[in-house]
PDB file of C-alpha atoms and ligand atoms in Angstrom:
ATOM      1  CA  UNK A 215     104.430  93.450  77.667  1.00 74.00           C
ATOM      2  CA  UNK A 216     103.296  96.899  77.651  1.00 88.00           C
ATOM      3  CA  UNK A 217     101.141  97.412  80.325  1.00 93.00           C
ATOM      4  CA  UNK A 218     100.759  96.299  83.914  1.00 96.00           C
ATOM      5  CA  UNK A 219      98.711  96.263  86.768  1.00 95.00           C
ATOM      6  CA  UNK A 220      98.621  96.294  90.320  1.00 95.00           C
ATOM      7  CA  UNK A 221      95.797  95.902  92.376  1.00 94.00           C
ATOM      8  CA  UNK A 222      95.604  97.696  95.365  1.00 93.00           C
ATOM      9  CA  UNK A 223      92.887  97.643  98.465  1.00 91.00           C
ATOM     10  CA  UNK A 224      92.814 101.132 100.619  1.00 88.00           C
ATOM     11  CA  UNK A 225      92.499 100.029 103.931  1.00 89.00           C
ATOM     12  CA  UNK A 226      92.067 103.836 105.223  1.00 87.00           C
ATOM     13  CA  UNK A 227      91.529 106.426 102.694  1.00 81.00           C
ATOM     14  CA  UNK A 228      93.868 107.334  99.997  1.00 80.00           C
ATOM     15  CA  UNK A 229      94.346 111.148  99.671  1.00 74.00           C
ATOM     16  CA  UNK A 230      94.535 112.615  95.836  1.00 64.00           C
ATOM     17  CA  UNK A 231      93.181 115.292  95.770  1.00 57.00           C
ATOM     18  CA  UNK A 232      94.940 118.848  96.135  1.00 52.00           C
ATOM     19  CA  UNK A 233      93.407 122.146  98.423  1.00 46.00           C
ATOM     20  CA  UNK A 234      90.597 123.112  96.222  1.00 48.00           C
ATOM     21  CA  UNK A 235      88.991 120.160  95.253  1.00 51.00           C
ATOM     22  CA  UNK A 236      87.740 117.269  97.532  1.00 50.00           C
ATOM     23  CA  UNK A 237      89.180 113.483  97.924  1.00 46.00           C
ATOM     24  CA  UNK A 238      86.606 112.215  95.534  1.00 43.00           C
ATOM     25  CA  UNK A 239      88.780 111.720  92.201  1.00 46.00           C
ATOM     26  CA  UNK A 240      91.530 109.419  92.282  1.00 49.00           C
ATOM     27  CA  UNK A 241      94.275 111.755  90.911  1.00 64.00           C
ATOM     28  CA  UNK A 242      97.396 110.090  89.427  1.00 80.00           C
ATOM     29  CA  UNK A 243      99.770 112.902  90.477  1.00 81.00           C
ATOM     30  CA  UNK A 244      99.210 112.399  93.897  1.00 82.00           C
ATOM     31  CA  UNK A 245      99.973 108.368  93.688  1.00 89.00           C
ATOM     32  CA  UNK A 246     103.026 108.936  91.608  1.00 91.00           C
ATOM     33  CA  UNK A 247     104.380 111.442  93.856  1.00 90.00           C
ATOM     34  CA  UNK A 248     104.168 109.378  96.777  1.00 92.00           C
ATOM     35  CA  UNK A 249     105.408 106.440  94.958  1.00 95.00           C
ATOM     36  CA  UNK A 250     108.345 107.975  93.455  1.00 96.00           C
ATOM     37  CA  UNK A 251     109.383 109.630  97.483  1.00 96.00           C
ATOM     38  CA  UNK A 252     109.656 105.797  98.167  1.00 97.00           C
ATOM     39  CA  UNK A 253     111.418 104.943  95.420  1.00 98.00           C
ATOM     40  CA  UNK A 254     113.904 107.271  95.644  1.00 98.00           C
ATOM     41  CA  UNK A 255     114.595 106.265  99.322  1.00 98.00           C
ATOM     42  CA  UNK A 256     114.869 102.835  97.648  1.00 97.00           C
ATOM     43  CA  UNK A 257     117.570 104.028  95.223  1.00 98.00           C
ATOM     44  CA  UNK A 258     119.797 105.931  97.879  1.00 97.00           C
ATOM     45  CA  UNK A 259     119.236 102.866 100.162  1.00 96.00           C
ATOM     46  CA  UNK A 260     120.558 100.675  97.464  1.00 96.00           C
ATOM     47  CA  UNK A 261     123.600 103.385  96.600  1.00 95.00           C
ATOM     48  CA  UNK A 262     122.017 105.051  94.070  1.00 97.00           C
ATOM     49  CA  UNK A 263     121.700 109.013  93.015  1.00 98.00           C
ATOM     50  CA  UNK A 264     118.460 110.112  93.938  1.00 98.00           C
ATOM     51  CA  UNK A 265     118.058 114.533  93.574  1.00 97.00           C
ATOM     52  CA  UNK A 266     114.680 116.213  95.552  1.00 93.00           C
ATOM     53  CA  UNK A 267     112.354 116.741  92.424  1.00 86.00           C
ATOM     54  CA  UNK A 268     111.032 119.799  94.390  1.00 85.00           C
ATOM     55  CA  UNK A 269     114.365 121.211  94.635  1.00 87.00           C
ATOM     56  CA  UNK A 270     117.361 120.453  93.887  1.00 84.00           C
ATOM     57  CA  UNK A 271     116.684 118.317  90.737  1.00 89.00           C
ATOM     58  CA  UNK A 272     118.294 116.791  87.992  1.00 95.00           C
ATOM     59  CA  UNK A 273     117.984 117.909  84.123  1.00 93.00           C
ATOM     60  CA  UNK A 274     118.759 116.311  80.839  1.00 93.00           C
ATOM     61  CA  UNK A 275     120.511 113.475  80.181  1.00 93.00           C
ATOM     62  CA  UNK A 276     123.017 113.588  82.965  1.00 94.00           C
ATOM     63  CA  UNK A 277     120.122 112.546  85.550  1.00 97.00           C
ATOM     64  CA  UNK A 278     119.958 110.580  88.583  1.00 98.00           C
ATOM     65  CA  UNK A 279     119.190 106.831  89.319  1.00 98.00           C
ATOM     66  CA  UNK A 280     115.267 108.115  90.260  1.00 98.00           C
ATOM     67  CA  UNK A 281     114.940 110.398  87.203  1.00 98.00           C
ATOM     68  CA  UNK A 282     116.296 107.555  85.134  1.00 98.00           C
ATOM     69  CA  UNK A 283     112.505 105.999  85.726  1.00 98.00           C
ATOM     70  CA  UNK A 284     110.635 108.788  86.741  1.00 97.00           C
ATOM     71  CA  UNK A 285     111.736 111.568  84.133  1.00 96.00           C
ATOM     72  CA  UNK A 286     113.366 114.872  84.740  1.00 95.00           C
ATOM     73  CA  UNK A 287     113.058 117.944  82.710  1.00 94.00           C
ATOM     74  CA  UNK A 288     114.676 117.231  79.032  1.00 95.00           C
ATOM     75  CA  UNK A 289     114.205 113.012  80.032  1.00 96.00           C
ATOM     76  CA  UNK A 290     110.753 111.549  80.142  1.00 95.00           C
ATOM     77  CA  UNK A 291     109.274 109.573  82.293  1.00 96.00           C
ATOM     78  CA  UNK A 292     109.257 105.738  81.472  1.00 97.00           C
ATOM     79  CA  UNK A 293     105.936 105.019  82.067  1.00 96.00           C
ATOM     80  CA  UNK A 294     102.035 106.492  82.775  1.00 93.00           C
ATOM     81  CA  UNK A 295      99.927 105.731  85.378  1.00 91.00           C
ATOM     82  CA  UNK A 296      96.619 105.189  85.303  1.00 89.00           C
ATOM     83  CA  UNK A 297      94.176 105.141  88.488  1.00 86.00           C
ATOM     84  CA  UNK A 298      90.799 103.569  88.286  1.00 85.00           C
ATOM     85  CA  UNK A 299      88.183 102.640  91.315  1.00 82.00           C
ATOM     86  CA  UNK A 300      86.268 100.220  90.901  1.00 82.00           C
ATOM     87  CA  UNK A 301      83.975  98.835  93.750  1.00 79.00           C
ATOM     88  CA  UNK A 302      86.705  99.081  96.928  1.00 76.00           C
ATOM     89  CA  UNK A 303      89.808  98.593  94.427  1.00 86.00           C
ATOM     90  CA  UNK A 304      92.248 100.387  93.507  1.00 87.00           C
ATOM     91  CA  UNK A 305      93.649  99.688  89.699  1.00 90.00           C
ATOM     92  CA  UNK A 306      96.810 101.121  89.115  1.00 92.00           C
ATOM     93  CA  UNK A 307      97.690 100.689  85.750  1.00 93.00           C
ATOM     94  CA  UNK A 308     101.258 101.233  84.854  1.00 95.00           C
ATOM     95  CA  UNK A 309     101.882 102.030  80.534  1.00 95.00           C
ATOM     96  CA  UNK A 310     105.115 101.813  79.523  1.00 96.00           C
ATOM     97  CA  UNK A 311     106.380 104.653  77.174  1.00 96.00           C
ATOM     98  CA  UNK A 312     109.513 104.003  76.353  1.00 95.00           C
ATOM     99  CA  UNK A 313     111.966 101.072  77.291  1.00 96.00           C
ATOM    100  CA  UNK A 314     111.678  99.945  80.911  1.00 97.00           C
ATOM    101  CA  UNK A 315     114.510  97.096  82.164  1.00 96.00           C
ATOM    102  CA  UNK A 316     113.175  94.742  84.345  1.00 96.00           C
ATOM    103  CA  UNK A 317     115.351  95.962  86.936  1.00 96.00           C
ATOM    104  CA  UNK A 318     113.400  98.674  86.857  1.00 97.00           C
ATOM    105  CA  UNK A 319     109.591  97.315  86.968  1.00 97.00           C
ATOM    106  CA  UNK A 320     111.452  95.038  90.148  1.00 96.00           C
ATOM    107  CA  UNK A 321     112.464  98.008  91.759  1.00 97.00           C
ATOM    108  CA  UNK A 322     108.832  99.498  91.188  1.00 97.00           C
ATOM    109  CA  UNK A 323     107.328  96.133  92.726  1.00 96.00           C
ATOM    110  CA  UNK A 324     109.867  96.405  95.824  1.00 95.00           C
ATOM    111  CA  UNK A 325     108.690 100.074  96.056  1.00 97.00           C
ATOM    112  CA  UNK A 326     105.157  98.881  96.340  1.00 96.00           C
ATOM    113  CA  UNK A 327     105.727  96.364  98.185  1.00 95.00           C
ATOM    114  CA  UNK A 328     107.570  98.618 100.982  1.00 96.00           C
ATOM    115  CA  UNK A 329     104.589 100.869 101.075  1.00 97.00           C
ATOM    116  CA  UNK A 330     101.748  98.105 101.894  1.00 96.00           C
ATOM    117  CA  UNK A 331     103.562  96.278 103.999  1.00 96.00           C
ATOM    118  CA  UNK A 332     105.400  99.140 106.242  1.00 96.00           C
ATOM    119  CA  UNK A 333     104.078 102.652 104.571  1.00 96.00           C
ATOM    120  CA  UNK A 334     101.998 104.322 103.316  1.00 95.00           C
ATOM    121  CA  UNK A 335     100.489 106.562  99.805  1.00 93.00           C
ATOM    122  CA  UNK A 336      99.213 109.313  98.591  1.00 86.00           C
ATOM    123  CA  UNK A 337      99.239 112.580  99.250  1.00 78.00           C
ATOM    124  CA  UNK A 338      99.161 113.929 103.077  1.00 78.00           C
ATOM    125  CA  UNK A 339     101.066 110.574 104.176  1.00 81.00           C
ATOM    126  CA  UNK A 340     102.220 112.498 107.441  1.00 81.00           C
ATOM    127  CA  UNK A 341      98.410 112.653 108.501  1.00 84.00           C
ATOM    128  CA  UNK A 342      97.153 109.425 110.697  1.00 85.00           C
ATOM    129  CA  UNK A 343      93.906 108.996 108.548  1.00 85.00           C
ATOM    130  CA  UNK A 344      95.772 108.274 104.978  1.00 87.00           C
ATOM    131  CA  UNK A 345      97.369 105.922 103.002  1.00 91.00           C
ATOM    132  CA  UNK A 346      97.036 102.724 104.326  1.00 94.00           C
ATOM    133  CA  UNK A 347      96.950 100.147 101.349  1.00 94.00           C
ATOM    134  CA  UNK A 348      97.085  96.602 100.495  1.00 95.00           C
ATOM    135  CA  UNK A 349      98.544  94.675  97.680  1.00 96.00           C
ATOM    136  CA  UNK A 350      95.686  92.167  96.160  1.00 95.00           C
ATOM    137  CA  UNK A 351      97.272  91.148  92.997  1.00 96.00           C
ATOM    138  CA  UNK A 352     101.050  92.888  91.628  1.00 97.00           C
ATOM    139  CA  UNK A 353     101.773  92.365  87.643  1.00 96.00           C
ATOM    140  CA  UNK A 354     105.441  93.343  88.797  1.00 97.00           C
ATOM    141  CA  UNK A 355     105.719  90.346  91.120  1.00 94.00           C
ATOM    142  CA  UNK A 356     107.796  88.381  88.288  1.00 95.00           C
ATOM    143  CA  UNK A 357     109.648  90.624  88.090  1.00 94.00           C
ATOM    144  CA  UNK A 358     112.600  89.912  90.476  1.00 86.00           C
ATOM    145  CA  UNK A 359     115.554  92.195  91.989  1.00 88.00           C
ATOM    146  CA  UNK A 360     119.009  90.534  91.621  1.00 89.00           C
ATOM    147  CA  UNK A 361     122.234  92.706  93.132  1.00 89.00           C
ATOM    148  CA  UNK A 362     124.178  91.906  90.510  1.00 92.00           C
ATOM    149  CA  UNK A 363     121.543  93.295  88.180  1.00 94.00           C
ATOM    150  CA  UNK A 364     121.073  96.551  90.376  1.00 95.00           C
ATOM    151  CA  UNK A 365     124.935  96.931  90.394  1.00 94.00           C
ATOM    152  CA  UNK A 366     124.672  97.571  86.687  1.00 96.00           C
ATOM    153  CA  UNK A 367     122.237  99.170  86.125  1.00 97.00           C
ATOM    154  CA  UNK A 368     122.868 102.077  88.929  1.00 97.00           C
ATOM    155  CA  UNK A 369     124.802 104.561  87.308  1.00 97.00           C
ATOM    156  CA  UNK A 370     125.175 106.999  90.063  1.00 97.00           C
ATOM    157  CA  UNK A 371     125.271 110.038  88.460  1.00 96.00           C
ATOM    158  CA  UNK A 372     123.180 113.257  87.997  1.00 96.00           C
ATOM    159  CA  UNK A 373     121.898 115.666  91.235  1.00 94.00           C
ATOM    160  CA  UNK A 374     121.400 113.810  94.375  1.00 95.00           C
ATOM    161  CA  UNK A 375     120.264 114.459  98.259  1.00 96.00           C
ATOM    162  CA  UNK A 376     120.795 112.122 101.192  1.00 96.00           C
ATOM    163  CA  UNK A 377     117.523 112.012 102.372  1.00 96.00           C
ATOM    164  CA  UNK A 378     115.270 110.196 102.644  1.00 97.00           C
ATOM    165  CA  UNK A 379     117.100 107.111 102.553  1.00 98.00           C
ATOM    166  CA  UNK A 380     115.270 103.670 103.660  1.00 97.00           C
ATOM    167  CA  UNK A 381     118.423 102.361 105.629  1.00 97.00           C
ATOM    168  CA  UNK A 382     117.584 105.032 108.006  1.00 97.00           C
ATOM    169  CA  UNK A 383     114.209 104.203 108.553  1.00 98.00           C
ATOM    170  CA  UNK A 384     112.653 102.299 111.412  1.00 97.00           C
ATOM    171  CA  UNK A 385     109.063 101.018 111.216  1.00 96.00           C
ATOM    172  CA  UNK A 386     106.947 100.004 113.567  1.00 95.00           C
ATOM    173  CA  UNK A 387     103.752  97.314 112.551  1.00 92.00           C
ATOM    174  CA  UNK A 388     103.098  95.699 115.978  1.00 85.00           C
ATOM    175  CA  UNK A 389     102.605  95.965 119.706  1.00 81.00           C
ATOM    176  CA  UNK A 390     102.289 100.046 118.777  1.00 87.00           C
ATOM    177  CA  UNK A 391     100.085 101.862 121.267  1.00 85.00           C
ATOM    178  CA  UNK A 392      99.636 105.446 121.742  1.00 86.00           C
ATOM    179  CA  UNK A 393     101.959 105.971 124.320  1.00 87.00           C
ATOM    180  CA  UNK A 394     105.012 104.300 122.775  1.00 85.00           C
ATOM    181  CA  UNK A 395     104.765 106.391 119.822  1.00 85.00           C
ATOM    182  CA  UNK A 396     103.925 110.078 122.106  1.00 89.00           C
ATOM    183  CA  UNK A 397     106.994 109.110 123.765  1.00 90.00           C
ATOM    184  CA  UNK A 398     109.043 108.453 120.882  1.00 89.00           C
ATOM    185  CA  UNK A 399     108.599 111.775 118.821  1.00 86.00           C
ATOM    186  CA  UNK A 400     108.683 113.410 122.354  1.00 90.00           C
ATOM    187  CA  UNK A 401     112.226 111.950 123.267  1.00 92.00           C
ATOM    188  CA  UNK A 402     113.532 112.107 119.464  1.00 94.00           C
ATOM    189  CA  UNK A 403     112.674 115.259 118.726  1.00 91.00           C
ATOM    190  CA  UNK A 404     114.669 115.814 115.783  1.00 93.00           C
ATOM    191  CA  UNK A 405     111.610 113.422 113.961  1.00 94.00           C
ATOM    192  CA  UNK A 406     109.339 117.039 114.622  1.00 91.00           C
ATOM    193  CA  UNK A 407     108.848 119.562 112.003  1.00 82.00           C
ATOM    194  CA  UNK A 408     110.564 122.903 112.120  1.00 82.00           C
ATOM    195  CA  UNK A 409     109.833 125.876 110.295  1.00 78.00           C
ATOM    196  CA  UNK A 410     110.385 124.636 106.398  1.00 79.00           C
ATOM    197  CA  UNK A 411     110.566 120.898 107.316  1.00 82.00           C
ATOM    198  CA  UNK A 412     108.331 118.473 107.492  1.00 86.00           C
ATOM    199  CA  UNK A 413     108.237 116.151 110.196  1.00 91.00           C
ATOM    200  CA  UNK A 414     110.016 112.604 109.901  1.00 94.00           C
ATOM    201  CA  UNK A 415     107.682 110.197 111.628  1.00 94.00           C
ATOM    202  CA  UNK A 416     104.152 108.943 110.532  1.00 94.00           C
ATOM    203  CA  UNK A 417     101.484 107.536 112.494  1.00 93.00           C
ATOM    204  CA  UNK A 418      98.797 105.616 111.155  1.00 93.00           C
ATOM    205  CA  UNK A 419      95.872 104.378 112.649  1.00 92.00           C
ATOM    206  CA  UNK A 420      93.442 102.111 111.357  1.00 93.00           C
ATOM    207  CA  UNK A 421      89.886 100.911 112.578  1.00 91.00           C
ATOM    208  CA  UNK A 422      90.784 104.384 115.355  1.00 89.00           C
ATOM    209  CA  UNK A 423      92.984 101.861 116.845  1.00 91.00           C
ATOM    210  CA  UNK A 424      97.070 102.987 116.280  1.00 92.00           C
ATOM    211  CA  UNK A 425      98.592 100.251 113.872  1.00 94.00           C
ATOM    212  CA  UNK A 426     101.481 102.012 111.969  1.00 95.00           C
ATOM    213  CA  UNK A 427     104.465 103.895 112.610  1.00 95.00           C
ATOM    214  CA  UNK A 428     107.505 105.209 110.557  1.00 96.00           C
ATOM    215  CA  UNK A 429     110.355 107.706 110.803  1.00 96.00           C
ATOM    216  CA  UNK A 430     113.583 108.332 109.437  1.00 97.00           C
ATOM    217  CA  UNK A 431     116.598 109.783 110.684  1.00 96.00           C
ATOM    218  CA  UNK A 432     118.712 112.226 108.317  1.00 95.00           C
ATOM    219  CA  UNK A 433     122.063 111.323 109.724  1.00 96.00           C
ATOM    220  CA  UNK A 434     124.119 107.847 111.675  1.00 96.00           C
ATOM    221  CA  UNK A 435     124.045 109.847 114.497  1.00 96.00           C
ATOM    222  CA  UNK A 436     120.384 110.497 114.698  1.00 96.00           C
ATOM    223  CA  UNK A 437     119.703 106.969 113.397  1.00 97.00           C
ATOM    224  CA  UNK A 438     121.624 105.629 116.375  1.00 97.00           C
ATOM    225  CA  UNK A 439     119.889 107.518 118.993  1.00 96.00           C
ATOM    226  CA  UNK A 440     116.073 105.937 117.235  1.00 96.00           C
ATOM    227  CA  UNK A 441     117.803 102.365 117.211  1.00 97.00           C
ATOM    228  CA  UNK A 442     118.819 103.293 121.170  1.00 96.00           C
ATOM    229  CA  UNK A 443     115.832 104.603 122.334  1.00 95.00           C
ATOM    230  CA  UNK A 444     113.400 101.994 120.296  1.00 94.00           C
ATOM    231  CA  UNK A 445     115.712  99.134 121.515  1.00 94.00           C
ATOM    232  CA  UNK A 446     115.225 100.164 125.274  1.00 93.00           C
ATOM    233  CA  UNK A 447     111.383 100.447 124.895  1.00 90.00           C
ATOM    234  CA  UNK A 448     110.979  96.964 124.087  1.00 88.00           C
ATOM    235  CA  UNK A 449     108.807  97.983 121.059  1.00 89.00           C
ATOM    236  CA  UNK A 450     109.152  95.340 118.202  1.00 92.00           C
ATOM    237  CA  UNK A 451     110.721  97.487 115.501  1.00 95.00           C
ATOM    238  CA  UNK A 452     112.352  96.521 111.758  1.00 95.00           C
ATOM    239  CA  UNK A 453     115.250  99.133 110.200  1.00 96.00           C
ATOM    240  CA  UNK A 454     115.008  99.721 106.706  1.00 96.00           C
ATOM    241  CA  UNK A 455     118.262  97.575 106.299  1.00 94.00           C
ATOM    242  CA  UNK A 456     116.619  94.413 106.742  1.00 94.00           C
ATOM    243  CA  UNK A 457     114.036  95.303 104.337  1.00 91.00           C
ATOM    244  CA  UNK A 458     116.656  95.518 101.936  1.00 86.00           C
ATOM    245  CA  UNK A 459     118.439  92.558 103.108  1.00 75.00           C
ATOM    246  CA  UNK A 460     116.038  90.219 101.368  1.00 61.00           C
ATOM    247  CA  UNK A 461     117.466  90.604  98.132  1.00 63.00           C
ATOM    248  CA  UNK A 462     119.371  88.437  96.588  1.00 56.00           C
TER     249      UNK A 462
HETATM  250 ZN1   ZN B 293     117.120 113.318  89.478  1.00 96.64          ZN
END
């Protein structure tokens, strides 16, 4: 097959555009950037080399496990994706372009299914207004994700960076209220932006009620202190770990 699609529902809006224009086009560049940040936590999650594509970033044939799929300069990308709107759907519309494994569309379809069911897409993911989505129908579903599979087909080479990596994230889907989350980026405040980084924990609300929230640590130690703090509060939380733990 040479094409795929995945239906998606925004459940808040989806942010594409860029600083000059308006969120009225659905822009692919903003989807696949989004998408590929997730995936690349994915990779290094799973033990794979993923490198930052804004910085330090891989080129030519000795790439990373990220670039592999999602090009580099001197490698292209695997596949194009297409964004349509129709009525209050979202078609994404993946075109291969060269080869893809099937490991590969399966770790796509994990990727997406990550960001309905605990994340978030699109560009400005760290504001509360954007990115919610649902999954109505995934093309990529067949396609499963095997560990003996993945085992081959990482090659763990190329530029890489540690974060972010999904077995340091926590998320947060239920009993989330406004004050559990305040207090959570007040007491962890190594989640908070500083001058050249971005902040580490995003807070989504939806209907103006809050009902998502995700951070990630950058180190054990700081991953500890989250698990600590989130464990005392009571808050119902899942680590990234045992979203990876389903596969088989
Ligand atoms: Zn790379």
């Amino acid at each position: 097959m040479k094409e795929f699609t995945v239906k998606i529902k925004s459940l808040t809006s989806l942010w594409t555009g860029d600083a000059d224009r308006k969120n009225t086009t659905l822009r692919e560049t903003g989807i696949i950037g989004s998408l590929r940040w997730w995936y690349e936590a994915l990779i290094r999650g799973l033990g794979g080399t993923a490198c930052d594509p804004t910085d330090t970033k891989c080129e030519g044939k000795n790439h990373c496990d990220a670039c592999e799929l999602f090009g580099c300069t001197g490698w292209a990308r695997k596949f194009r994706l297409e964004v349509k709107k129709i009525n209050n759907e979202t078609i994404l519309q993946l075109i291969k372009l060269r080869e893809v494994e099937d490991v590969e569309w399966g770790l796509l379809s994990k990727t997406l299914k990550i960001i309905a069911s605990w994340g978030a897409i699109g560009g400005k993911i760290a504001e509360f207004k954007y990115g919610l989505i649902k999954i109505v129908q995934n093309d990529l579903e067949r396609f499963s994700l095997g560990k003996a599979q993945l085992k081959k087909y990482l090659k763990k080479q190329g530029t890489s960076v540690e974060n972010p990596n999904i077995t340091r994230f926590v998320f947060i889907n239920k009993d989330l209220n406004y004050e559990t989350t305040k207090k959570t980026k007040d007491e962890l405040h190594f989640l908070k932006g500083q001058l050249g980084k971005a902040k580490r924990y995003f807070y989504k609300t939806f209907n103006g009620k809050p009902y998502r929230f995700f951070a990630y640590a950058e180190n054990d130690n700081e991953y500890n202190r989250m698990i600590g703090f989130l464990s005392k509060s009571g808050v119902q939380f899942v680590k990234g770990k045992e979203i990876i733990g389903e596969l088989k």
